[in-house]
Amino acid sequence: MDHTARIRTIFEEAKHTERVLSNEFLIRLVLVIVACSCGWLFLGMAVLPYWVVIYYVAVFAEKTVLHMPIDGRETTAFAMLWIVSFVQASIYAALPVYIWSMEDPVWQFGTVILFTGAVLNIFLLRSRNWLLGAAYLIPVIMATLWIAAGFYEGTYGGAAFWSATVLCLCLAVYFGVCLSEAHRANRELKETREQFLQAQKVEALGTLTSGVAHDFNNLLSVIQGNLELLETYPDDNDRDEFLSAALTAAQRGAHLTRQLTSYGRKAELWPRHIAPDDILRTLEDMARRVLPANIALKIRFGGTTASIFTDETLLQSALLNLVINARDAMPKGGSLHIKVTDVARPASSLKLAEGVKYIAFEVTDTGQGIPADILPSIRDPFFTTKAVGQGSGLGLPMVCGFAVQSGGEVEINSRVGKGTSIRLYLPRSEPRPDQVVTQARAQPTSTSPN
């Protein structure tokens, strides 16, 4: 790693170590204010409020330097960051030196507390990079040496002075070794994490490649076999059958390609404003054609006046995939419920944008359910619980890819023996009146056995 790249890494790591207005930062701020208020109100130390203000000015100055653009001037930016960190640490270290001079033993106890806080700050927040750690460690060590100098007596300093000085030097070396060790441990942890992520990428690529190769090999075998038969028997009565089989296999290959692009979130979208209930009406017709007679279909329209801005064809394909998966999960029959709701606040666990309202398409079956141990894997490409030849394992990943590409998300809840519920969230849109697809009046729940 070259010099500029190393500096950029230092800045990125420092940015994520202690974020301003994070819960941890605010807790530390409150603790400092409470402690200094106690010293000011109960012990009459008037300098503490001024120290708090000066110290946190330095803290925010450090955060400002961290977030300034550094392109083309990495060395200068790092020098500024180091100096600001050193000044901040010096302001902090000045307080225990000052209160040590107070005669009351409570202030000596306060000095110990402040040095303990400095050590925790160094090893918990600044050990990711030893250079920034040193910027904070040096003023702390200088403060301890300054306190040790207070034991100087007589011509040669006296036993107390030399003992305190030796202890300070030993402490400085010990801190330096610990800081180096902490930095090494953080570096090894980062390298291990990167290796793990790389291994995951390679594994995912291998799974995707082998799955695509397997499916396309089967499709090409069908096409090749039928074309060879057609070539061998050009005037055979089964000519149309050979052509039809080859054409069907080619269409399956095209469908597989569309699924892959949707999973990779690279599908070309043709969005427009759509009324959610209109989507359900179209889906109802398609669902009745694919569901057997022993599965009761129940449709509940939302009656919402909101619309969504998405690709209608891909949305219908995604919902039909969910219907087919639900059908396959109920080989002995059951009920399939499909509804649309206007959701103001989706589950907090979903990775959705703040302040955006969503429309949710929910498909719920009373089928076998999904075991908890494989539930995290069902979004992976080519992962399927269906029998060989009955599923490509790309249906649900395609749905998830389409949802994310459209600014939404998919939520899956399932219990073995109780069924599965899948919610497809898509952001609401507020179209101009001339853009809205005309929406018929909301219909009541439609129920029918197929």
CSV table of C-alpha atoms in Angstrom, one decimal:
chain,number,residue,atom,x,y,z
A,1,MET,CA,0.0,0.0,0.0
A,2,ASP,CA,1.5,3.3,-1.0
A,3,HIS,CA,1.8,6.4,1.2
A,4,THR,CA,-1.4,8.2,0.0
A,5,ALA,CA,-3.5,5.0,0.1
A,6,ARG,CA,-2.3,4.4,3.7
A,7,ILE,CA,-3.3,8.0,4.7
A,8,ARG,CA,-6.7,7.5,3.1
A,9,THR,CA,-7.1,4.3,5.1
A,10,ILE,CA,-6.2,6.1,8.3
A,11,PHE,CA,-8.9,8.8,7.6
A,12,GLU,CA,-11.5,6.2,6.8
A,13,GLU,CA,-10.8,4.2,9.9
A,14,ALA,CA,-10.8,7.3,12.1
A,15,LYS,CA,-14.1,8.4,10.7
A,16,HIS,CA,-15.8,5.2,11.8
A,17,THR,CA,-14.1,4.9,15.2
A,18,GLU,CA,-16.1,7.6,17.0
A,19,ARG,CA,-18.9,9.3,15.0
A,20,VAL,CA,-20.2,12.6,16.2
A,21,LEU,CA,-23.8,12.4,17.5
A,22,SER,CA,-23.5,8.6,17.7
A,23,ASN,CA,-25.0,7.0,20.9
A,24,GLU,CA,-21.6,6.2,22.3
A,25,PHE,CA,-20.3,9.8,21.7
A,26,LEU,CA,-23.3,11.3,23.3
A,27,ILE,CA,-23.0,9.1,26.3
A,28,ARG,CA,-19.4,10.1,26.8
A,29,LEU,CA,-20.3,13.7,26.4
A,30,VAL,CA,-23.0,13.4,29.1
A,31,LEU,CA,-20.6,11.6,31.5
A,32,VAL,CA,-18.0,14.4,31.1
A,33,ILE,CA,-20.5,17.1,31.7
A,34,VAL,CA,-21.9,15.4,34.7
A,35,ALA,CA,-18.5,14.8,36.2
A,36,CYS,CA,-17.3,18.4,35.6
A,37,SER,CA,-20.6,19.8,37.0
A,38,CYS,CA,-20.0,17.9,40.2
A,39,GLY,CA,-16.5,19.3,40.5
A,40,TRP,CA,-17.8,22.8,39.8
A,41,LEU,CA,-20.9,22.8,42.0
A,42,PHE,CA,-19.7,20.7,45.0
A,43,LEU,CA,-16.0,21.5,45.0
A,44,GLY,CA,-16.0,25.0,43.7
A,45,MET,CA,-13.6,24.4,40.8
A,46,ALA,CA,-14.6,27.2,38.4
A,47,VAL,CA,-12.2,26.2,35.7
A,48,LEU,CA,-14.1,23.0,34.8
A,49,PRO,CA,-16.8,24.6,32.6
A,50,TYR,CA,-14.2,26.5,30.6
A,51,TRP,CA,-12.2,23.3,30.2
A,52,VAL,CA,-15.2,21.4,28.9
A,53,VAL,CA,-15.9,24.0,26.2
A,54,ILE,CA,-12.2,24.3,25.1
A,55,TYR,CA,-11.8,20.5,25.0
A,56,TYR,CA,-14.9,19.8,22.9
A,57,VAL,CA,-14.0,22.7,20.6
A,58,ALA,CA,-10.8,20.6,19.9
A,59,VAL,CA,-12.9,17.4,19.6
A,60,PHE,CA,-15.1,19.0,16.9
A,61,ALA,CA,-12.1,20.5,15.2
A,62,GLU,CA,-10.6,17.0,14.9
A,63,LYS,CA,-13.9,15.7,13.4
A,64,THR,CA,-13.9,18.6,10.9
A,65,VAL,CA,-10.4,17.8,9.7
A,66,LEU,CA,-11.4,14.1,9.4
A,67,HIS,CA,-14.3,15.0,7.0
A,68,MET,CA,-12.5,17.6,4.9
A,69,PRO,CA,-11.6,16.6,1.3
A,70,ILE,CA,-8.0,15.3,1.1
A,71,ASP,CA,-7.6,14.6,-2.6
A,72,GLY,CA,-4.1,15.7,-3.8
A,73,ARG,CA,-3.0,16.8,-0.3
A,74,GLU,CA,-3.0,13.7,1.7
A,75,THR,CA,0.3,14.4,3.6
A,76,THR,CA,-0.9,17.9,4.6
A,77,ALA,CA,-4.2,16.6,5.7
A,78,PHE,CA,-2.6,13.9,7.9
A,79,ALA,CA,-0.3,16.5,9.5
A,80,MET,CA,-3.3,18.6,10.3
A,81,LEU,CA,-5.1,15.6,11.8
A,82,TRP,CA,-2.1,14.6,13.9
A,83,ILE,CA,-1.6,18.2,15.2
A,84,VAL,CA,-5.2,18.6,16.1
A,85,SER,CA,-5.3,15.2,17.9
A,86,PHE,CA,-2.1,16.2,19.8
A,87,VAL,CA,-3.6,19.5,20.8
A,88,GLN,CA,-6.8,17.8,21.9
A,89,ALA,CA,-4.9,15.3,24.0
A,90,SER,CA,-2.8,18.1,25.5
A,91,ILE,CA,-5.9,20.0,26.6
A,92,TYR,CA,-7.2,16.8,28.2
A,93,ALA,CA,-3.8,16.1,29.9
A,94,ALA,CA,-3.6,19.6,31.2
A,95,LEU,CA,-6.5,19.0,33.6
A,96,PRO,CA,-5.0,16.2,35.6
A,97,VAL,CA,-1.8,18.1,35.9
A,98,TYR,CA,-3.7,21.1,37.2
A,99,ILE,CA,-5.9,19.3,39.7
A,100,TRP,CA,-2.9,17.3,41.0
A,101,SER,CA,-1.6,20.5,42.5
A,102,MET,CA,-4.7,20.9,44.7
A,103,GLU,CA,-4.2,19.9,48.3
A,104,ASP,CA,-7.4,18.0,48.8
A,105,PRO,CA,-7.0,14.2,48.3
A,106,VAL,CA,-10.2,14.1,46.3
A,107,TRP,CA,-8.3,15.9,43.5
A,108,GLN,CA,-5.6,13.3,43.5
A,109,PHE,CA,-8.3,10.7,43.2
A,110,GLY,CA,-9.7,12.7,40.3
A,111,THR,CA,-6.3,12.7,38.6
A,112,VAL,CA,-6.3,8.9,38.7
A,113,ILE,CA,-9.8,8.8,37.2
A,114,LEU,CA,-8.7,11.2,34.3
A,115,PHE,CA,-5.6,9.1,33.5
A,116,THR,CA,-7.8,6.0,33.5
A,117,GLY,CA,-10.1,7.7,31.0
A,118,ALA,CA,-7.2,8.7,28.8
A,119,VAL,CA,-5.9,5.1,28.7
A,120,LEU,CA,-9.3,3.7,27.7
A,121,ASN,CA,-9.6,6.4,25.0
A,122,ILE,CA,-6.2,5.5,23.6
A,123,PHE,CA,-6.8,1.7,23.5
A,124,LEU,CA,-10.5,1.6,22.6
A,125,LEU,CA,-10.7,4.4,20.1
A,126,ARG,CA,-7.2,5.2,18.8
A,127,SER,CA,-5.3,1.9,18.6
A,128,ARG,CA,-6.4,1.2,15.0
A,129,ASN,CA,-3.5,3.4,13.9
A,130,TRP,CA,-0.5,3.7,16.1
A,131,LEU,CA,0.4,7.2,14.7
A,132,LEU,CA,-2.8,8.7,15.8
A,133,GLY,CA,-2.6,6.7,19.1
A,134,ALA,CA,0.9,8.2,19.6
A,135,ALA,CA,-0.6,11.7,19.1
A,136,TYR,CA,-2.8,11.1,22.1
A,137,LEU,CA,-0.3,9.0,24.1
A,138,ILE,CA,2.6,11.5,24.1
A,139,PRO,CA,0.7,14.3,26.0
A,140,VAL,CA,-0.5,11.8,28.6
A,141,ILE,CA,3.0,10.5,29.2
A,142,MET,CA,4.3,14.1,29.4
A,143,ALA,CA,1.6,14.8,32.0
A,144,THR,CA,2.7,11.9,34.2
A,145,LEU,CA,6.3,13.0,33.9
A,146,TRP,CA,5.3,16.5,34.9
A,147,ILE,CA,3.6,15.2,38.0
A,148,ALA,CA,6.6,13.0,38.8
A,149,ALA,CA,8.8,16.2,38.6
A,150,GLY,CA,6.9,17.5,41.6
A,151,PHE,CA,8.7,14.9,43.8
A,152,TYR,CA,12.1,16.5,43.1
A,153,GLU,CA,14.0,17.2,46.3
A,154,GLY,CA,17.5,18.3,47.2
A,155,THR,CA,20.5,18.4,45.0
A,156,TYR,CA,20.0,15.0,43.3
A,157,GLY,CA,16.2,14.8,43.2
A,158,GLY,CA,15.7,12.3,46.0
A,159,ALA,CA,14.5,8.7,46.1
A,160,ALA,CA,10.8,9.6,45.5
A,161,PHE,CA,11.6,11.6,42.4
A,162,TRP,CA,13.7,9.0,40.8
A,163,SER,CA,11.3,6.2,41.7
A,164,ALA,CA,8.4,8.2,40.2
A,165,THR,CA,10.4,9.0,37.0
A,166,VAL,CA,11.4,5.4,36.5
A,167,LEU,CA,7.8,4.3,37.0
A,168,CYS,CA,6.7,6.9,34.4
A,169,LEU,CA,9.3,5.7,31.9
A,170,CYS,CA,8.3,2.1,32.4
A,171,LEU,CA,4.7,3.0,32.0
A,172,ALA,CA,5.5,4.9,28.7
A,173,VAL,CA,7.3,1.9,27.3
A,174,TYR,CA,4.5,-0.5,28.5
A,175,PHE,CA,1.9,1.7,26.9
A,176,GLY,CA,3.9,1.9,23.7
A,177,VAL,CA,4.1,-1.9,23.5
A,178,CYS,CA,0.4,-2.3,24.3
A,179,LEU,CA,-0.5,0.2,21.7
A,180,SER,CA,1.6,-1.6,19.1
A,181,GLU,CA,0.0,-4.9,20.1
A,182,ALA,CA,-3.5,-3.5,19.9
A,183,HIS,CA,-2.7,-2.0,16.5
A,184,ARG,CA,-1.4,-5.4,15.3
A,185,ALA,CA,-4.5,-7.2,16.5
A,186,ASN,CA,-6.8,-4.7,14.8
A,187,ARG,CA,-4.8,-5.0,11.5
A,188,GLU,CA,-5.0,-8.9,11.7
A,189,LEU,CA,-8.7,-8.7,12.4
A,190,LYS,CA,-9.2,-6.4,9.4
A,191,GLU,CA,-7.1,-8.7,7.2
A,192,THR,CA,-9.1,-11.8,8.4
A,193,ARG,CA,-12.4,-10.0,7.7
A,194,GLU,CA,-11.2,-9.0,4.2
A,195,GLN,CA,-10.1,-12.6,3.5
A,196,PHE,CA,-13.5,-13.9,4.7
A,197,LEU,CA,-15.4,-11.5,2.5
A,198,GLN,CA,-13.2,-12.5,-0.5
A,199,ALA,CA,-13.9,-16.2,0.2
A,200,GLN,CA,-17.6,-15.4,0.3
A,201,LYS,CA,-17.4,-13.6,-3.0
A,202,VAL,CA,-15.5,-16.5,-4.6
A,203,GLU,CA,-18.0,-19.1,-3.2
A,204,ALA,CA,-21.0,-17.1,-4.4
A,205,LEU,CA,-19.4,-16.7,-7.8
A,206,GLY,CA,-18.7,-20.4,-7.9
A,207,THR,CA,-22.3,-21.2,-7.0
A,208,LEU,CA,-23.7,-18.8,-9.6
A,209,THR,CA,-21.3,-20.1,-12.3
A,210,SER,CA,-22.0,-23.8,-11.7
A,211,GLY,CA,-25.8,-23.1,-11.6
A,212,VAL,CA,-25.8,-21.1,-14.8
A,213,ALA,CA,-23.6,-23.7,-16.5
A,214,HIS,CA,-25.8,-26.6,-15.4
A,215,ASP,CA,-29.1,-24.9,-16.5
A,216,PHE,CA,-27.8,-23.7,-19.8
A,217,ASN,CA,-26.2,-27.1,-20.5
A,218,ASN,CA,-29.6,-28.7,-20.1
A,219,LEU,CA,-31.3,-26.1,-22.3
A,220,LEU,CA,-28.6,-26.4,-25.0
A,221,SER,CA,-28.9,-30.2,-24.9
A,222,VAL,CA,-32.6,-30.0,-25.6
A,223,ILE,CA,-32.1,-27.5,-28.4
A,224,GLN,CA,-29.2,-29.4,-30.0
A,225,GLY,CA,-31.0,-32.8,-29.7
A,226,ASN,CA,-34.2,-31.5,-31.4
A,227,LEU,CA,-32.2,-29.7,-34.2
A,228,GLU,CA,-30.2,-32.9,-34.9
A,229,LEU,CA,-33.4,-34.9,-35.1
A,230,LEU,CA,-34.8,-32.3,-37.4
A,231,GLU,CA,-31.7,-32.5,-39.6
A,232,THR,CA,-31.8,-36.3,-39.6
A,233,TYR,CA,-35.5,-36.4,-40.5
A,234,PRO,CA,-36.2,-33.2,-42.4
A,235,ASP,CA,-39.5,-34.4,-43.8
A,236,ASP,CA,-40.7,-36.2,-40.7
A,237,ASN,CA,-44.2,-35.6,-39.5
A,238,ASP,CA,-42.8,-34.7,-36.1
A,239,ARG,CA,-40.9,-31.7,-37.6
A,240,ASP,CA,-43.2,-29.2,-35.8
A,241,GLU,CA,-42.8,-31.0,-32.5
A,242,PHE,CA,-39.0,-30.9,-32.8
A,243,LEU,CA,-39.1,-27.1,-33.6
A,244,SER,CA,-41.5,-26.5,-30.8
A,245,ALA,CA,-39.3,-28.2,-28.2
A,246,ALA,CA,-36.2,-26.3,-29.4
A,247,LEU,CA,-38.1,-23.0,-29.3
A,248,THR,CA,-39.4,-23.7,-25.8
A,249,ALA,CA,-35.9,-24.5,-24.6
A,250,ALA,CA,-34.6,-21.3,-26.1
A,251,GLN,CA,-37.4,-19.3,-24.4
A,252,ARG,CA,-36.5,-20.9,-21.1
A,253,GLY,CA,-32.9,-19.8,-21.7
A,254,ALA,CA,-34.1,-16.2,-22.3
A,255,HIS,CA,-36.2,-16.4,-19.2
A,256,LEU,CA,-33.2,-17.6,-17.2
A,257,THR,CA,-31.1,-14.7,-18.5
A,258,ARG,CA,-33.8,-12.2,-17.4
A,259,GLN,CA,-33.9,-13.9,-13.9
A,260,LEU,CA,-30.1,-13.5,-13.7
A,261,THR,CA,-30.2,-9.8,-14.6
A,262,SER,CA,-33.0,-9.2,-12.1
A,263,TYR,CA,-31.0,-11.0,-9.4
A,264,GLY,CA,-27.9,-8.9,-10.2
A,265,ARG,CA,-30.1,-5.8,-10.1
A,266,LYS,CA,-29.1,-5.0,-13.6
A,267,ALA,CA,-32.4,-5.5,-15.3
A,268,GLU,CA,-33.6,-2.7,-17.6
A,269,LEU,CA,-36.7,-1.2,-15.9
A,270,TRP,CA,-39.5,0.5,-17.8
A,271,PRO,CA,-41.3,2.2,-14.8
A,272,ARG,CA,-44.6,4.0,-14.8
A,273,HIS,CA,-47.1,5.0,-12.2
A,274,ILE,CA,-49.4,2.1,-11.4
A,275,ALA,CA,-52.4,1.6,-9.0
A,276,PRO,CA,-51.6,-1.3,-6.7
A,277,ASP,CA,-55.1,-2.7,-6.9
A,278,ASP,CA,-54.8,-2.9,-10.7
A,279,ILE,CA,-51.8,-5.1,-10.3
A,280,LEU,CA,-53.8,-7.5,-8.0
A,281,ARG,CA,-56.6,-7.7,-10.5
A,282,THR,CA,-54.2,-8.8,-13.2
A,283,LEU,CA,-52.4,-11.1,-10.9
A,284,GLU,CA,-55.7,-12.7,-9.8
A,285,ASP,CA,-56.4,-13.8,-13.4
A,286,MET,CA,-52.9,-15.3,-13.8
A,287,ALA,CA,-53.0,-17.0,-10.4
A,288,ARG,CA,-56.3,-18.8,-11.1
A,289,ARG,CA,-54.7,-20.4,-14.1
A,290,VAL,CA,-51.7,-21.8,-12.2
A,291,LEU,CA,-53.4,-22.9,-9.0
A,292,PRO,CA,-55.0,-26.3,-8.6
A,293,ALA,CA,-58.6,-26.8,-7.5
A,294,ASN,CA,-57.5,-27.8,-3.9
A,295,ILE,CA,-56.0,-24.3,-3.2
A,296,ALA,CA,-58.5,-21.5,-2.3
A,297,LEU,CA,-57.4,-18.1,-3.5
A,298,LYS,CA,-58.3,-15.0,-1.5
A,299,ILE,CA,-57.6,-11.6,-2.8
A,300,ARG,CA,-57.9,-8.5,-0.6
A,301,PHE,CA,-57.6,-5.1,-2.4
A,302,GLY,CA,-56.2,-2.2,-0.5
A,303,GLY,CA,-58.4,0.5,-1.8
A,304,THR,CA,-55.5,3.0,-1.5
A,305,THR,CA,-55.4,6.1,-3.7
A,306,ALA,CA,-51.5,5.9,-3.7
A,307,SER,CA,-49.6,4.6,-6.6
A,308,ILE,CA,-46.2,3.0,-7.2
A,309,PHE,CA,-43.6,3.9,-9.8
A,310,THR,CA,-42.1,0.7,-11.1
A,311,ASP,CA,-41.9,-1.8,-14.0
A,312,GLU,CA,-45.3,-3.4,-14.3
A,313,THR,CA,-44.2,-6.5,-16.2
A,314,LEU,CA,-41.4,-7.3,-13.7
A,315,LEU,CA,-43.6,-6.7,-10.7
A,316,GLN,CA,-46.3,-9.1,-12.1
A,317,SER,CA,-43.5,-11.6,-12.8
A,318,ALA,CA,-42.2,-11.3,-9.2
A,319,LEU,CA,-45.6,-11.7,-7.7
A,320,LEU,CA,-46.4,-14.7,-9.9
A,321,ASN,CA,-43.1,-16.3,-8.8
A,322,LEU,CA,-44.3,-15.9,-5.2
A,323,VAL,CA,-47.7,-17.5,-6.1
A,324,ILE,CA,-46.0,-20.4,-7.8
A,325,ASN,CA,-43.7,-20.9,-4.8
A,326,ALA,CA,-46.7,-20.9,-2.5
A,327,ARG,CA,-48.5,-23.4,-4.7
A,328,ASP,CA,-45.5,-25.8,-4.6
A,329,ALA,CA,-45.5,-25.5,-0.8
A,330,MET,CA,-49.1,-26.8,-0.6
A,331,PRO,CA,-49.1,-30.1,-2.5
A,332,LYS,CA,-52.1,-31.3,-0.5
A,333,GLY,CA,-54.0,-28.0,-0.9
A,334,GLY,CA,-54.7,-25.1,1.4
A,335,SER,CA,-55.3,-21.4,1.2
A,336,LEU,CA,-53.4,-18.6,-0.5
A,337,HIS,CA,-54.0,-15.0,0.6
A,338,ILE,CA,-52.8,-12.1,-1.4
A,339,LYS,CA,-53.3,-8.5,-0.3
A,340,VAL,CA,-51.9,-5.0,-0.7
A,341,THR,CA,-51.5,-2.5,2.1
A,342,ASP,CA,-50.4,1.1,2.4
A,343,VAL,CA,-47.6,0.8,4.9
A,344,ALA,CA,-46.3,3.9,6.7
A,345,ARG,CA,-43.6,2.2,8.8
A,346,PRO,CA,-42.2,-1.2,7.7
A,347,ALA,CA,-40.2,-3.4,10.1
A,348,SER,CA,-37.1,-1.6,11.4
A,349,SER,CA,-35.0,-4.6,10.5
A,350,LEU,CA,-35.4,-3.9,6.8
A,351,LYS,CA,-32.9,-1.8,4.9
A,352,LEU,CA,-35.3,0.8,3.7
A,353,ALA,CA,-34.9,4.6,3.4
A,354,GLU,CA,-36.0,6.8,6.2
A,355,GLY,CA,-39.0,9.0,5.8
A,356,VAL,CA,-40.4,7.1,2.8
A,357,LYS,CA,-43.8,5.5,2.7
A,358,TYR,CA,-44.3,2.1,1.1
A,359,ILE,CA,-46.9,-0.1,-0.5
A,360,ALA,CA,-46.6,-3.8,0.6
A,361,PHE,CA,-47.8,-6.8,-1.6
A,362,GLU,CA,-48.2,-9.7,0.8
A,363,VAL,CA,-48.5,-13.3,-0.3
A,364,THR,CA,-49.3,-15.8,2.5
A,365,ASP,CA,-49.8,-19.5,2.2
A,366,THR,CA,-50.8,-22.3,4.6
A,367,GLY,CA,-48.2,-24.7,3.3
A,368,GLN,CA,-45.3,-26.6,4.8
A,369,GLY,CA,-43.3,-23.6,5.9
A,370,ILE,CA,-39.5,-23.1,5.8
A,371,PRO,CA,-37.2,-24.6,8.5
A,372,ALA,CA,-35.3,-21.9,10.4
A,373,ASP,CA,-31.9,-23.4,9.5
A,374,ILE,CA,-32.4,-22.8,5.8
A,375,LEU,CA,-34.4,-19.6,6.0
A,376,PRO,CA,-31.3,-17.4,5.6
A,377,SER,CA,-30.2,-19.3,2.5
A,378,ILE,CA,-33.4,-19.1,0.4
A,379,ARG,CA,-32.4,-15.7,-1.1
A,380,ASP,CA,-29.2,-17.3,-2.5
A,381,PRO,CA,-29.1,-18.0,-6.3
A,382,PHE,CA,-29.8,-21.6,-7.3
A,383,PHE,CA,-30.7,-22.6,-3.7
A,384,THR,CA,-34.0,-24.6,-3.8
A,385,THR,CA,-35.8,-27.1,-1.7
A,386,LYS,CA,-37.8,-28.4,-4.7
A,387,ALA,CA,-37.1,-31.7,-6.4
A,388,VAL,CA,-34.5,-31.9,-9.2
A,389,GLY,CA,-35.9,-30.4,-12.4
A,390,GLN,CA,-38.8,-28.6,-10.6
A,391,GLY,CA,-37.1,-25.3,-9.8
A,392,SER,CA,-34.0,-23.3,-10.9
A,393,GLY,CA,-33.6,-21.6,-7.5
A,394,LEU,CA,-33.7,-18.2,-9.1
A,395,GLY,CA,-37.3,-17.3,-8.5
A,396,LEU,CA,-37.0,-15.7,-5.1
A,397,PRO,CA,-33.6,-14.2,-5.7
A,398,MET,CA,-35.1,-12.5,-8.8
A,399,VAL,CA,-37.9,-11.1,-6.6
A,400,CYS,CA,-35.4,-9.8,-4.1
A,401,GLY,CA,-33.2,-8.3,-6.8
A,402,PHE,CA,-36.2,-6.5,-8.5
A,403,ALA,CA,-37.3,-5.2,-5.1
A,404,VAL,CA,-33.9,-3.7,-4.2
A,405,GLN,CA,-33.5,-2.2,-7.7
A,406,SER,CA,-36.9,-0.6,-7.4
A,407,GLY,CA,-36.0,1.0,-4.0
A,408,GLY,CA,-37.8,-1.6,-1.9
A,409,GLU,CA,-37.2,-4.8,0.0
A,410,VAL,CA,-38.6,-8.3,0.7
A,411,GLU,CA,-39.5,-9.5,4.1
A,412,ILE,CA,-39.9,-13.3,4.7
A,413,ASN,CA,-41.6,-14.9,7.7
A,414,SER,CA,-42.2,-18.6,8.0
A,415,ARG,CA,-43.0,-21.3,10.5
A,416,VAL,CA,-42.7,-25.0,9.8
A,417,GLY,CA,-46.2,-26.5,9.5
A,418,LYS,CA,-47.9,-23.1,9.7
A,419,GLY,CA,-47.0,-21.6,6.3
A,420,THR,CA,-45.0,-18.7,4.9
A,421,SER,CA,-45.7,-15.0,4.5
A,422,ILE,CA,-43.7,-12.9,2.0
A,423,ARG,CA,-44.0,-9.1,1.8
A,424,LEU,CA,-42.7,-7.2,-1.2
A,425,TYR,CA,-42.2,-3.5,-0.3
A,426,LEU,CA,-42.1,-0.8,-3.0
A,427,PRO,CA,-42.0,3.0,-2.3
A,428,ARG,CA,-45.1,5.0,-2.8
A,429,SER,CA,-45.1,7.7,-5.5
A,430,GLU,CA,-47.0,10.9,-5.7
A,431,PRO,CA,-47.6,11.3,-9.4
A,432,ARG,CA,-49.2,14.2,-11.2
A,433,PRO,CA,-52.9,13.7,-12.0
A,434,ASP,CA,-52.2,13.1,-15.7
A,435,GLN,CA,-49.7,10.3,-14.8
A,436,VAL,CA,-51.8,8.2,-12.6
A,437,VAL,CA,-53.2,5.0,-14.1
A,438,THR,CA,-56.9,5.2,-13.8
A,439,GLN,CA,-57.9,3.1,-10.8
A,440,ALA,CA,-61.3,1.5,-10.5
A,441,ARG,CA,-63.1,1.5,-7.2
A,442,ALA,CA,-61.7,-0.9,-4.6
A,443,GLN,CA,-63.4,-4.3,-4.7
A,444,PRO,CA,-64.3,-6.4,-1.7
A,445,THR,CA,-62.3,-9.5,-0.8
A,446,SER,CA,-62.5,-12.0,-3.6
A,447,THR,CA,-62.6,-15.7,-2.5
A,448,SER,CA,-62.9,-18.7,-4.6
A,449,PRO,CA,-61.7,-22.3,-4.6
A,450,ASN,CA,-59.8,-23.3,-7.7
